[in-house]
XYZ file of C-alpha atoms in Angstrom:
737
model
C -12.149 -1.792 41.767
C -11.816 -1.955 37.985
C -15.066 -3.880 37.662
C -16.944 -1.461 39.851
C -15.492 1.571 38.143
C -16.457 0.173 34.776
C -20.004 -0.340 35.906
C -20.458 3.107 37.351
C -22.289 5.966 35.754
C -20.546 7.635 32.814
C -21.234 10.997 34.468
C -18.476 10.457 37.022
C -14.677 10.191 36.862
C -13.166 7.712 39.301
C -9.949 8.182 41.229
C -8.872 4.953 43.000
C -7.563 5.344 46.540
C -5.667 3.169 48.955
C -8.235 1.539 51.206
C -5.668 0.582 53.809
C -4.112 4.009 54.395
C -0.745 3.420 52.710
C 2.217 5.272 54.080
C 2.983 6.568 50.568
C -0.379 8.304 50.297
C -0.285 12.098 50.183
C -1.807 13.454 53.403
C -4.113 16.331 52.720
C -4.206 17.422 56.380
C -1.910 16.905 59.361
C -2.455 13.632 61.178
C -4.808 13.909 64.097
C -6.411 11.207 66.187
C -9.934 10.368 65.105
C -12.553 11.391 67.635
C -16.047 10.126 68.080
C -19.118 12.244 67.649
C -19.682 12.210 71.434
C -16.239 13.713 72.029
C -16.853 16.380 69.416
C -20.212 17.241 70.968
C -18.679 17.353 74.409
C -16.023 19.743 73.205
C -18.620 21.989 71.569
C -20.789 22.002 74.711
C -17.824 22.571 77.024
C -18.335 19.314 78.954
C -15.594 17.893 81.125
C -13.172 15.602 79.454
C -12.875 17.863 76.435
C -10.795 20.901 75.699
C -11.764 24.402 76.614
C -14.968 25.537 74.897
C -13.315 28.405 73.076
C -10.491 26.327 71.780
C -12.792 23.508 70.692
C -14.994 26.013 68.901
C -12.013 27.535 67.086
C -10.601 24.111 66.169
C -13.949 23.030 64.767
C -14.255 26.241 62.753
C -10.783 25.743 61.322
C -11.555 22.114 60.436
C -14.833 23.043 58.782
C -13.154 25.897 56.886
C -10.571 23.478 55.614
C -13.280 20.993 54.671
C -15.294 23.688 52.910
C -12.209 24.861 51.029
C -11.455 21.305 49.905
C -15.053 20.736 48.794
C -15.121 24.064 46.883
C -18.148 25.283 48.805
C -17.297 28.979 48.823
C -16.126 31.379 51.536
C -14.532 29.338 54.286
C -14.815 31.866 57.046
C -18.551 32.278 57.001
C -19.184 28.561 56.636
C -16.914 27.661 59.525
C -18.677 29.927 61.961
C -22.157 29.004 60.791
C -21.504 25.275 60.856
C -19.880 25.533 64.259
C -23.045 27.227 65.492
C -25.019 24.153 64.351
C -27.326 25.937 61.919
C -29.673 23.351 60.528
C -30.154 25.134 57.214
C -26.454 25.374 56.612
C -25.937 21.772 57.673
C -28.481 20.651 55.088
C -26.688 22.579 52.354
C -23.336 21.226 53.503
C -24.713 17.723 53.633
C -26.101 18.059 50.123
C -22.824 19.499 48.717
C -20.640 16.962 50.472
C -22.657 14.049 49.221
C -22.467 15.484 45.707
C -18.705 14.945 45.966
C -18.763 11.685 47.883
C -20.502 8.638 46.373
C -20.603 5.121 47.721
C -20.590 2.621 44.835
C -21.228 -0.596 46.649
C -22.865 -3.631 45.123
C -25.464 -5.935 46.609
C -28.427 -5.696 48.954
C -26.260 -4.864 51.968
C -24.776 -1.812 50.234
C -28.233 -0.570 49.256
C -29.456 -0.948 52.828
C -26.478 0.957 54.202
C -26.997 3.708 51.617
C -30.637 4.043 52.669
C -29.609 4.203 56.318
C -27.082 6.927 55.606
C -29.684 8.864 53.633
C -32.038 8.660 56.609
C -29.372 9.912 58.989
C -28.603 12.835 56.754
C -32.173 14.116 56.959
C -31.992 15.918 60.294
C -33.759 18.983 61.563
C -30.982 20.641 63.445
C -27.584 20.466 64.884
C -27.560 18.143 67.701
C -26.832 14.864 68.584
C -25.083 11.835 67.310
C -26.629 11.897 63.814
C -25.295 15.265 62.791
C -22.043 14.657 64.573
C -21.553 11.359 62.755
C -22.283 12.983 59.356
C -19.821 15.752 60.042
C -17.270 13.248 61.300
C -17.635 11.103 58.185
C -17.333 14.167 55.934
C -14.303 15.331 57.895
C -12.687 11.901 57.702
C -13.390 11.793 53.962
C -11.756 15.231 53.549
C -8.663 13.899 55.359
C -8.505 10.914 53.047
C -9.556 8.534 55.830
C -12.513 6.841 54.185
C -13.375 3.518 55.737
C -13.115 0.269 53.830
C -16.686 0.766 52.695
C -15.638 3.679 50.440
C -13.803 2.102 47.545
C -13.363 5.113 45.243
C -13.690 8.879 45.075
C -15.803 10.331 42.289
C -16.168 13.774 40.855
C -19.549 14.326 39.177
C -19.684 15.705 35.716
C -22.321 18.063 34.541
C -25.464 16.353 33.315
C -25.467 16.303 29.527
C -29.264 16.584 29.402
C -29.161 19.765 31.525
C -26.339 21.325 29.505
C -26.919 20.161 25.947
C -24.383 21.529 23.493
C -24.748 22.668 19.908
C -22.110 23.928 17.514
C -22.056 27.536 16.333
C -20.789 27.536 12.764
C -20.234 31.306 12.802
C -18.108 31.282 15.950
C -16.722 27.821 15.216
C -17.163 26.773 18.827
C -19.577 24.639 20.869
C -22.164 26.573 22.860
C -24.969 25.689 25.219
C -28.371 25.307 23.697
C -29.774 27.857 26.128
C -27.318 30.463 24.816
C -28.503 30.193 21.203
C -31.429 32.516 21.803
C -29.178 35.211 23.244
C -25.705 35.791 21.936
C -25.877 33.352 18.991
C -29.408 34.102 17.820
C -28.341 35.337 14.386
C -25.605 32.695 13.973
C -25.775 29.439 12.097
C -25.899 26.529 14.523
C -25.938 22.787 13.995
C -26.169 19.747 16.286
C -22.880 18.892 17.930
C -22.928 15.335 16.528
C -23.375 16.638 12.996
C -20.590 19.182 13.482
C -18.401 16.405 14.825
C -19.053 14.243 11.777
C -18.344 17.189 9.466
C -15.108 17.894 11.303
C -14.112 14.239 11.042
C -14.881 14.203 7.322
C -12.861 17.374 6.827
C -9.965 15.909 8.789
C -10.136 12.677 6.787
C -10.093 14.646 3.533
C -7.138 16.685 4.709
C -5.386 13.524 5.848
C -5.954 12.001 2.423
C -4.518 15.108 0.762
C -1.633 15.038 3.205
C -0.960 11.397 2.407
C -0.904 12.180 -1.307
C 1.453 15.092 -0.670
C 3.662 12.844 1.453
C 3.806 10.282 -1.358
C 4.685 13.002 -3.871
C 7.371 14.392 -1.601
C 8.754 10.908 -0.981
C 8.910 10.253 -4.714
C 10.574 13.621 -5.263
C 13.023 12.904 -2.435
C 13.861 9.535 -3.998
C 14.417 11.270 -7.324
C 16.683 13.867 -5.682
C 18.561 11.110 -3.925
C 19.180 9.294 -7.193
C 20.349 12.540 -8.858
C 22.563 13.269 -5.860
C 24.149 9.820 -6.090
C 24.663 10.207 -9.856
C 26.337 13.628 -9.434
C 28.486 12.311 -6.616
C 29.593 9.316 -8.693
C 30.405 11.520 -11.707
C 32.536 13.946 -9.684
C 34.207 11.024 -7.955
C 35.154 9.592 -11.336
C 36.499 13.002 -12.426
C 38.631 13.250 -9.291
C 40.046 9.808 -9.940
C 40.681 10.772 -13.571
C 42.556 13.956 -12.536
C 44.679 12.079 -10.046
C 45.521 9.422 -12.633
C 46.544 12.042 -15.203
C 48.685 14.025 -12.765
C 50.468 10.873 -11.665
C 51.111 10.043 -15.305
C 52.531 13.541 -15.922
C 54.869 13.253 -12.930
C 56.078 9.877 -14.129
C 56.727 11.283 -17.623
C 58.683 14.261 -16.242
C 60.801 11.998 -14.054
C 61.516 9.768 -17.039
C 62.521 12.751 -19.184
C 64.799 14.038 -16.392
C 66.604 10.726 -16.191
C 67.010 10.564 -19.962
C 68.428 14.125 -20.206
C 70.898 13.635 -17.325
C 72.123 10.417 -18.878
C 72.593 12.059 -22.314
C 74.507 14.998 -20.805
C 76.832 12.656 -18.982
C 77.612 10.714 -22.128
C 78.362 13.880 -24.104
C 80.585 15.229 -21.292
C 82.569 12.043 -21.152
C 83.080 11.984 -24.942
C 84.321 15.587 -25.090
C 86.673 15.217 -22.189
C 88.133 12.023 -23.619
C 88.764 13.729 -27.003
C 90.388 16.753 -25.410
C 92.545 14.552 -23.195
C 93.755 12.570 -26.225
C 94.721 15.762 -28.041
C 96.437 17.033 -24.921
C 98.544 13.845 -24.646
C 99.472 13.924 -28.366
C 100.464 17.579 -28.163
C 102.702 16.861 -25.197
C 104.435 14.046 -26.987
C 105.107 16.238 -30.047
C 106.405 18.993 -27.811
C 108.820 16.604 -26.106
C 110.073 15.403 -29.494
C 110.690 18.979 -30.695
C 112.650 19.827 -27.557
C 114.787 16.709 -27.971
C 115.570 17.581 -31.590
C 116.539 21.130 -30.635
C 118.859 19.946 -27.969
C 120.424 17.419 -30.337
C 121.013 20.079 -33.028
C 122.584 22.419 -30.519
C 124.974 19.699 -29.467
C 125.876 18.971 -33.128
C 126.813 22.591 -33.692
C 129.687 22.237 -31.206
C 131.200 19.151 -32.831
C 134.018 18.861 -35.343
C 133.284 19.316 -38.981
C 133.752 15.670 -39.890
C 131.497 14.511 -37.026
C 129.088 17.365 -37.668
C 128.647 16.342 -41.291
C 128.043 12.741 -40.348
C 125.528 13.600 -37.669
C 123.915 16.337 -39.776
C 123.026 13.945 -42.561
C 121.300 11.640 -40.099
C 119.656 14.544 -38.327
C 118.374 15.950 -41.598
C 116.697 12.680 -42.398
C 115.149 12.587 -38.961
C 113.985 16.191 -39.130
C 112.498 15.577 -42.538
C 110.503 12.648 -41.272
C 109.342 14.604 -38.213
C 108.386 17.672 -40.158
C 106.597 15.579 -42.743
C 104.386 14.224 -39.954
C 101.126 16.292 -39.665
C 100.460 17.666 -36.270
C 96.772 18.335 -35.342
C 96.788 21.746 -33.806
C 92.974 22.268 -33.919
C 90.722 21.455 -30.951
C 88.645 18.429 -31.807
C 85.789 19.469 -29.496
C 84.471 22.973 -28.999
C 84.512 24.033 -25.388
C 81.251 25.930 -25.760
C 78.165 24.294 -24.053
C 75.493 23.227 -26.502
C 71.963 24.501 -25.889
C 69.969 21.455 -24.752
C 66.361 22.022 -25.902
C 63.908 19.916 -23.908
C 60.946 18.432 -25.766
C 57.869 18.753 -23.531
C 55.349 18.118 -26.271
C 54.273 14.805 -24.783
C 53.974 16.433 -21.356
C 51.869 19.196 -22.848
C 49.743 16.559 -24.477
C 49.256 14.872 -21.130
C 48.431 18.181 -19.512
C 45.857 18.805 -22.175
C 44.400 15.349 -21.719
C 43.564 16.100 -18.073
C 40.426 17.874 -19.258
C 39.755 15.202 -21.853
C 37.930 12.296 -20.155
C 37.816 8.917 -21.870
C 34.691 7.612 -23.542
C 32.599 5.533 -21.120
C 32.267 1.785 -21.212
C 29.056 0.046 -22.190
C 26.367 0.294 -19.467
C 24.812 -2.790 -17.927
C 21.018 -2.827 -18.280
C 19.110 -4.430 -15.410
C 16.417 -7.075 -15.823
C 12.837 -5.985 -15.269
C 11.890 -5.573 -11.628
C 8.521 -6.825 -10.344
C 5.632 -4.346 -10.525
C 7.742 -1.894 -12.530
C 5.219 -1.420 -15.337
C 1.736 -0.135 -16.003
C -0.425 -0.729 -19.003
C 1.298 2.088 -20.907
C 4.706 2.528 -19.256
C 7.738 0.682 -17.887
C 10.591 1.789 -15.633
C 13.969 0.768 -17.056
C 17.119 0.845 -14.882
C 20.814 0.285 -15.663
C 24.246 0.711 -14.078
C 27.747 1.798 -15.170
C 31.329 0.987 -14.362
C 32.579 3.072 -11.459
C 35.515 4.721 -13.296
C 33.409 6.118 -16.140
C 32.231 9.708 -16.367
C 28.916 10.179 -18.156
C 27.086 13.306 -19.214
C 23.927 11.626 -20.560
C 22.417 8.334 -21.605
C 20.506 7.351 -24.709
C 17.870 4.697 -24.091
C 16.620 2.999 -27.228
C 13.721 0.572 -27.470
C 11.392 -1.122 -29.886
C 8.655 -3.764 -29.740
C 9.879 -7.340 -29.823
C 9.855 -8.709 -33.377
C 6.899 -10.935 -34.098
C 6.853 -13.814 -36.535
C 5.640 -11.680 -39.420
C 8.379 -11.727 -42.120
C 9.633 -8.463 -43.545
C 8.035 -6.352 -40.864
C 10.450 -3.814 -39.408
C 9.698 -2.405 -35.984
C 10.302 1.287 -35.431
C 12.975 2.270 -32.927
C 12.649 5.055 -30.389
C 15.312 6.901 -28.396
C 15.093 8.842 -25.138
C 17.941 10.953 -23.693
C 18.197 11.127 -19.892
C 20.821 12.025 -17.305
C 19.906 9.454 -14.639
C 20.467 5.705 -14.628
C 16.744 5.061 -14.989
C 13.896 6.128 -17.221
C 10.115 5.726 -17.235
C 9.095 5.115 -20.821
C 5.471 6.015 -21.573
C 2.950 5.714 -24.422
C 3.468 1.966 -24.787
C 1.030 -0.763 -25.783
C -0.395 -2.850 -22.895
C 0.750 -6.456 -22.376
C 3.506 -6.087 -24.988
C 7.198 -6.990 -24.879
C 9.802 -4.350 -25.673
C 13.556 -4.733 -25.973
C 15.709 -1.967 -24.508
C 19.394 -1.052 -24.832
C 21.313 1.961 -23.579
C 24.507 3.873 -24.417
C 26.473 6.380 -22.306
C 27.841 9.664 -23.645
C 30.420 12.280 -22.653
C 32.669 14.752 -24.472
C 35.041 11.992 -25.499
C 32.364 10.057 -27.338
C 29.667 7.404 -27.013
C 30.035 4.044 -25.326
C 29.184 0.746 -26.988
C 25.553 -0.325 -26.575
C 24.576 -2.464 -23.619
C 23.137 -5.919 -23.919
C 19.468 -5.908 -24.867
C 16.878 -6.592 -22.185
C 13.221 -7.434 -22.698
C 10.640 -5.564 -20.621
C 6.890 -6.098 -20.648
C 4.063 -3.657 -20.002
C 1.263 -4.542 -17.623
C -1.958 -5.906 -19.129
C -5.081 -3.985 -19.939
C -7.867 -4.248 -17.368
C -10.173 -7.231 -17.946
C -13.805 -6.769 -18.944
C -16.288 -8.405 -16.581
C -19.265 -10.066 -18.255
C -21.865 -8.574 -15.980
C -24.766 -10.354 -17.728
C -23.162 -13.754 -17.158
C -22.581 -13.452 -13.414
C -24.126 -16.264 -11.406
C -24.572 -16.023 -7.658
C -26.285 -17.508 -4.643
C -26.262 -16.669 -0.959
C -22.868 -18.299 -0.344
C -20.871 -17.605 -3.527
C -20.677 -15.952 -6.929
C -19.207 -17.122 -10.231
C -17.530 -14.186 -11.987
C -16.645 -14.373 -15.692
C -14.642 -11.878 -17.707
C -12.792 -11.277 -20.936
C -9.034 -10.870 -20.842
C -8.980 -7.583 -22.741
C -5.472 -8.425 -24.040
C -4.316 -9.904 -27.323
C -1.382 -11.694 -25.686
C -1.953 -14.127 -22.826
C -1.399 -12.998 -19.237
C 0.066 -14.891 -16.291
C -2.909 -14.796 -13.903
C -5.857 -12.785 -12.633
C -6.854 -11.316 -9.268
C -10.428 -10.773 -8.104
C -10.919 -7.949 -5.577
C -14.180 -7.719 -3.687
C -15.323 -5.012 -1.307
C -18.276 -5.528 0.960
C -20.640 -2.591 1.250
C -20.070 -0.649 4.445
C -22.425 -1.825 7.163
C -22.138 -2.014 10.960
C -20.781 -5.537 10.486
C -18.429 -4.725 7.588
C -16.052 -1.815 7.211
C -15.531 -1.887 3.446
C -12.292 -3.887 3.556
C -11.098 -5.169 0.185
C -10.312 -8.879 -0.069
C -8.410 -10.458 -2.941
C -8.435 -13.847 -4.611
C -5.090 -14.226 -6.391
C -3.453 -16.611 -8.848
C -6.559 -17.305 -10.958
C -5.370 -18.959 -14.206
C -8.579 -18.685 -16.281
C -11.200 -16.044 -17.036
C -13.646 -17.091 -14.337
C -13.585 -17.572 -10.598
C -15.926 -18.962 -7.979
C -15.594 -16.776 -4.870
C -17.112 -17.476 -1.461
C -19.327 -14.698 -0.039
C -21.510 -13.929 2.972
C -25.311 -14.277 2.725
C -27.561 -11.262 2.190
C -24.751 -8.805 1.504
C -23.799 -6.461 -1.328
C -20.346 -6.681 -2.893
C -18.463 -4.533 -5.381
C -16.151 -6.713 -7.470
C -13.138 -5.811 -9.624
C -10.717 -7.940 -11.648
C -7.034 -7.311 -12.431
C -4.778 -9.096 -14.911
C -1.134 -9.800 -14.024
C 2.064 -10.528 -15.929
C 5.795 -10.077 -15.248
C 5.391 -6.326 -15.597
C 2.855 -6.060 -12.787
C -0.905 -5.848 -12.295
C -3.271 -4.050 -14.590
C -5.606 -1.317 -13.483
C -8.937 -2.381 -12.012
C -11.704 -3.421 -14.302
C -15.005 -1.623 -14.296
C -16.824 -2.665 -11.099
C -19.857 -4.894 -10.911
C -22.246 -5.244 -8.002
C -23.286 -8.655 -6.675
C -26.124 -9.181 -4.185
C -26.063 -12.444 -2.261
C -29.821 -12.547 -1.820
C -31.283 -15.689 -3.324
C -29.894 -17.261 -6.511
C -29.238 -15.225 -9.633
C -28.495 -16.807 -13.008
C -28.568 -15.785 -16.692
C -30.132 -17.685 -19.573
C -27.792 -19.644 -21.834
C -27.997 -18.052 -25.287
C -26.301 -21.102 -26.845
C -29.261 -23.320 -25.919
C -31.889 -20.890 -27.218
C -33.520 -22.162 -30.454
C -34.486 -19.734 -33.208
C -38.138 -19.925 -32.189
C -37.448 -18.241 -28.880
C -36.251 -14.740 -28.130
C -34.559 -13.592 -24.940
C -35.140 -10.007 -23.843
C -32.299 -7.557 -23.458
C -32.305 -7.818 -19.677
C -32.018 -11.602 -20.021
C -35.004 -12.492 -17.841
C -37.900 -12.823 -20.307
C -38.393 -15.674 -22.813
C -40.784 -14.988 -25.700
C -42.125 -17.083 -28.566
C -43.609 -15.278 -31.538
C -46.083 -16.320 -34.254
C -43.397 -16.712 -36.944
C -43.132 -19.994 -38.792
C -40.590 -22.700 -38.127
C -37.302 -22.097 -39.992
C -36.711 -24.313 -42.961
C -33.232 -25.295 -41.767
C -33.401 -28.129 -39.291
C -31.064 -28.104 -36.296
C -28.329 -30.709 -36.171
C -28.789 -33.524 -33.642
C -25.491 -32.753 -31.918
C -26.356 -29.093 -31.404
C -26.553 -27.505 -27.951
C -30.070 -26.314 -28.817
C -33.215 -28.321 -28.190
C -34.696 -29.853 -31.340
C -37.715 -31.668 -29.931
C -39.095 -28.954 -27.667
C -38.716 -25.201 -27.790
C -36.720 -24.728 -24.596
C -33.855 -22.734 -23.203
C -31.629 -23.508 -20.207
C -30.346 -21.213 -17.500
C -26.797 -21.162 -16.109
C -27.169 -21.855 -12.405
C -24.106 -21.452 -10.209
C -22.468 -24.822 -9.471
C -22.950 -24.635 -5.706
C -24.748 -27.255 -3.663
C -27.335 -25.930 -1.275
C -30.811 -24.471 -1.808
C -31.687 -22.396 -4.866
C -34.988 -20.617 -5.393
C -36.453 -18.702 -8.335
C -39.879 -17.776 -9.659
C -41.517 -17.772 -13.081
C -44.415 -15.554 -14.094
C -46.625 -17.439 -16.568
C -49.683 -16.836 -18.716
C -52.592 -19.009 -17.652
C -53.474 -19.765 -21.296
C -49.912 -20.508 -22.449
C -48.447 -23.974 -22.919
C -45.224 -23.947 -20.948
C -42.808 -26.217 -19.167
C -40.698 -25.265 -16.163
C -38.129 -27.475 -14.461
C -34.478 -28.518 -14.277
C -32.234 -30.793 -16.304
C -28.654 -31.935 -16.506
C -26.468 -30.188 -19.045
C -26.142 -33.378 -21.123
C -29.883 -33.988 -21.282
C -30.857 -35.299 -24.763
C -31.818 -32.246 -26.775
C -33.911 -34.287 -29.202
C -36.349 -35.294 -26.447
C -39.009 -33.426 -24.495
C -38.290 -32.203 -20.994
C -39.391 -34.811 -18.481
C -39.233 -37.609 -21.051
C -35.967 -39.018 -19.633
C -34.182 -39.627 -16.363
C -32.063 -36.463 -16.701
C -34.853 -33.888 -16.375
C -37.686 -32.996 -13.979
C -40.376 -30.508 -14.911
C -43.858 -29.100 -14.427
C -45.816 -28.910 -17.710
C -49.012 -26.989 -18.394
C -51.389 -27.498 -21.332
C -54.451 -25.348 -21.999
C -57.219 -26.665 -24.251
C -60.949 -26.053 -24.356
C -60.831 -23.780 -21.318
C -59.290 -26.572 -19.298
C -55.916 -26.576 -17.582
C -53.789 -29.690 -17.429
C -50.765 -29.864 -15.125
C -48.206 -32.639 -15.180
C -45.077 -33.203 -13.111
C -42.927 -35.234 -15.469
C -39.802 -37.310 -14.929
C -38.847 -40.231 -17.129
C -42.260 -39.910 -18.907
C -44.210 -40.497 -15.695
C -46.403 -38.078 -13.743
C -48.439 -38.405 -10.565
C -52.199 -37.894 -10.558
C -52.486 -34.418 -9.110
C -55.328 -31.945 -9.617
C -54.602 -28.215 -9.268
C -57.733 -26.176 -8.693
C -56.158 -22.695 -8.664
C -54.071 -22.004 -11.736
C -50.794 -20.362 -10.671
C -49.727 -17.123 -12.291
C -46.399 -17.165 -10.509
C -44.617 -20.463 -9.961
C -41.899 -20.804 -7.319
C -39.194 -23.422 -7.890
C -37.009 -24.720 -5.026
C -33.975 -26.837 -5.899
C -32.608 -28.491 -2.764
C -29.299 -30.294 -3.351
C -28.914 -31.187 0.317
C -32.131 -33.213 0.415
C -32.189 -34.112 -3.317
C -35.569 -32.491 -3.870
C -37.213 -30.255 -6.456
C -40.397 -28.457 -5.309
C -42.969 -26.281 -7.074
C -45.225 -23.662 -5.444
C -48.116 -21.369 -6.300
C -46.542 -18.158 -5.017
C -49.663 -16.025 -4.979
C -51.513 -18.276 -2.525
C -48.400 -19.817 -0.864
C -49.492 -23.278 -1.984
C -47.196 -26.258 -2.318
C -47.858 -28.021 -5.636
C -45.481 -30.976 -5.846
C -42.021 -32.194 -4.789
C -39.726 -34.537 -6.737
C -37.216 -36.775 -4.995
C -34.262 -36.505 -7.369
C -31.011 -38.357 -7.811
C -28.780 -35.311 -8.265
C -25.373 -36.861 -8.928
C -24.206 -33.611 -10.530
C -25.304 -30.043 -11.113
C -28.559 -29.291 -12.942
C -29.773 -26.139 -14.685
C -33.194 -24.424 -14.881
C -35.180 -25.096 -18.047
C -37.995 -23.097 -19.640
C -40.100 -24.134 -22.616
C -42.929 -22.577 -24.655
C -44.855 -24.821 -27.009
C -47.082 -22.011 -28.269
C -46.632 -18.249 -28.629
C -46.373 -16.518 -25.270
C -43.773 -15.435 -22.747
C -42.216 -16.484 -19.475
C -40.672 -13.981 -17.097
C -37.992 -15.297 -14.753
C -37.519 -13.637 -11.376
C -34.292 -14.614 -9.621
C -32.064 -13.022 -7.047
C -34.977 -12.911 -4.588
C -35.193 -14.070 -0.996
C -36.839 -17.403 -0.290
C -40.406 -16.963 1.098
C -41.122 -18.334 4.547
C -43.629 -20.915 3.332
C -40.998 -22.321 0.976
C -38.305 -22.685 3.620
C -40.340 -25.375 5.394
C -39.939 -27.806 2.504
């Protein structure tokens, strides 16, 4: 079913059905036994064996009405009566409408034959016999969901797109039929539906891009709010802990003072009571002594004179001693209660210190996180002890001291309230040391340990004139753009959007030097960027360069160009002027040629097939070929085993062509002087071939021992110019060699 549905016309929607009449299938009509066309005809004609003619007629009308209603054919009543009457015209219309709903998608020759047979049966002239009865029966069975196993799916036709072509009305902002443009939408601006669809997609993509930017901004703002929320929560938490600590300290101080005062009062009470008790005992003793003396004197007064005198003398001595003894009749301790003044100065000091928070401890500055810097900014983060309350932070920084003696680096300070700060206006690829202090009303904390952060590098500068490429790869060279060294480089390349490529950016990472050989696809266009990386993160993208992988493209090596030759600004034309030879001779070890006036090209070090062309002057003396990089510069091209070349000499209106290698040349006569020479370097087959491009003529092929990479060479022995054409596709006549 899935295979057949997939292969059907796109103008129809398919609704799979159960071919075996599942019990779970929804029955559109009540179950009735299936009758043959003969039985139906017999019932309609009132023949024996069928029901009464009136009842059969009514049943058929009801069935047809139900079928017409299901097929959306219009008024059921009129159709039922007309179809029951056997009207040929109405049967044709019904047949046409029913078969617009019902389609038989069967594969193979047998299905086609059955379809043709059914089509023949449907073409009938009137209501009548088995043909019309069978068509009606099949339509009725289809309406009841009783399709035979031949019918594998139901289809609903869609409107033909060609008959109802749509356009888009810009004024009404709605799709309309093309036939309606001349009426209601005549004065409106209309556009093809496909173009309107593309415009709508572009608008949606732009809005999605804006929405993504807004989402990123909101996410960043939400992260910032979250960090502020956490900081505020931590600060209030510390204040709550500080209040609780101070109140507990006050309660402990009050309890201590209470114990001290109660103890002091007890000691004073005991001392006073002991003093008063001592006085009370002494007073009682003196009182007892006085009473005894009085009683003794009273007794003496009743004695005889002689006894009285004797006892009086003794009593007088005793009274004298007693009276001479001082009796303390003053209270040693005042009974009044002393006013006990309580000293709550320390408690008041504690109460006052509740609103005085302690100075915070030194913050802890975090090490630099990956990708936390740009070329002009870094994000510095730190943390604090949990029991400290901070109102603000002071972040200080300065560039790391270099080795220059006596050079003081300026310090900068930023005040923030969060535990992070993005410091801007910095120098790219430079180390800075940071330290932070915390502040509140009690004072400033000690400074944190110093941490070294580094800004991201500046974007590299691609040497666009030194790019070398072929159909499989490109060698990209660049300048660092930074005074200090970086950790690595990343090359990003984006293929131009084509049906085969969707503009996806690929990256080559971890490149240690300022050049990279990247693999590419043939005959494509790439946009290439370079980034520099260090511990702070990646730099911004460099300025882009475009590389075409069509043919081989190479620059000329300025270091091999002798003073007699001049290279044009575009780097593809070599010229020799009429000026005299410089008086200063070139050193033998120089990279420049001293024997011949030649310059080398920098061909990409990729094995394969490389092709370029050289436009020459027929009357110029030139040499074109290849050579190893270490070819002896004090020898002519072709005079050794490290170079292969084609040399032309013009004298007395005669052209002489030589194909030189190791001072030998074959005996070859060229009748048509080439104005454009094609050079094919084939590493795979170790061959070097020359062609006359204008007439597609093969000139000569060297069999070379290419144990390494060679470079193009161009020489002018007399004033003239050579124009190099590279980055071109290889002609068909060249590809055969």
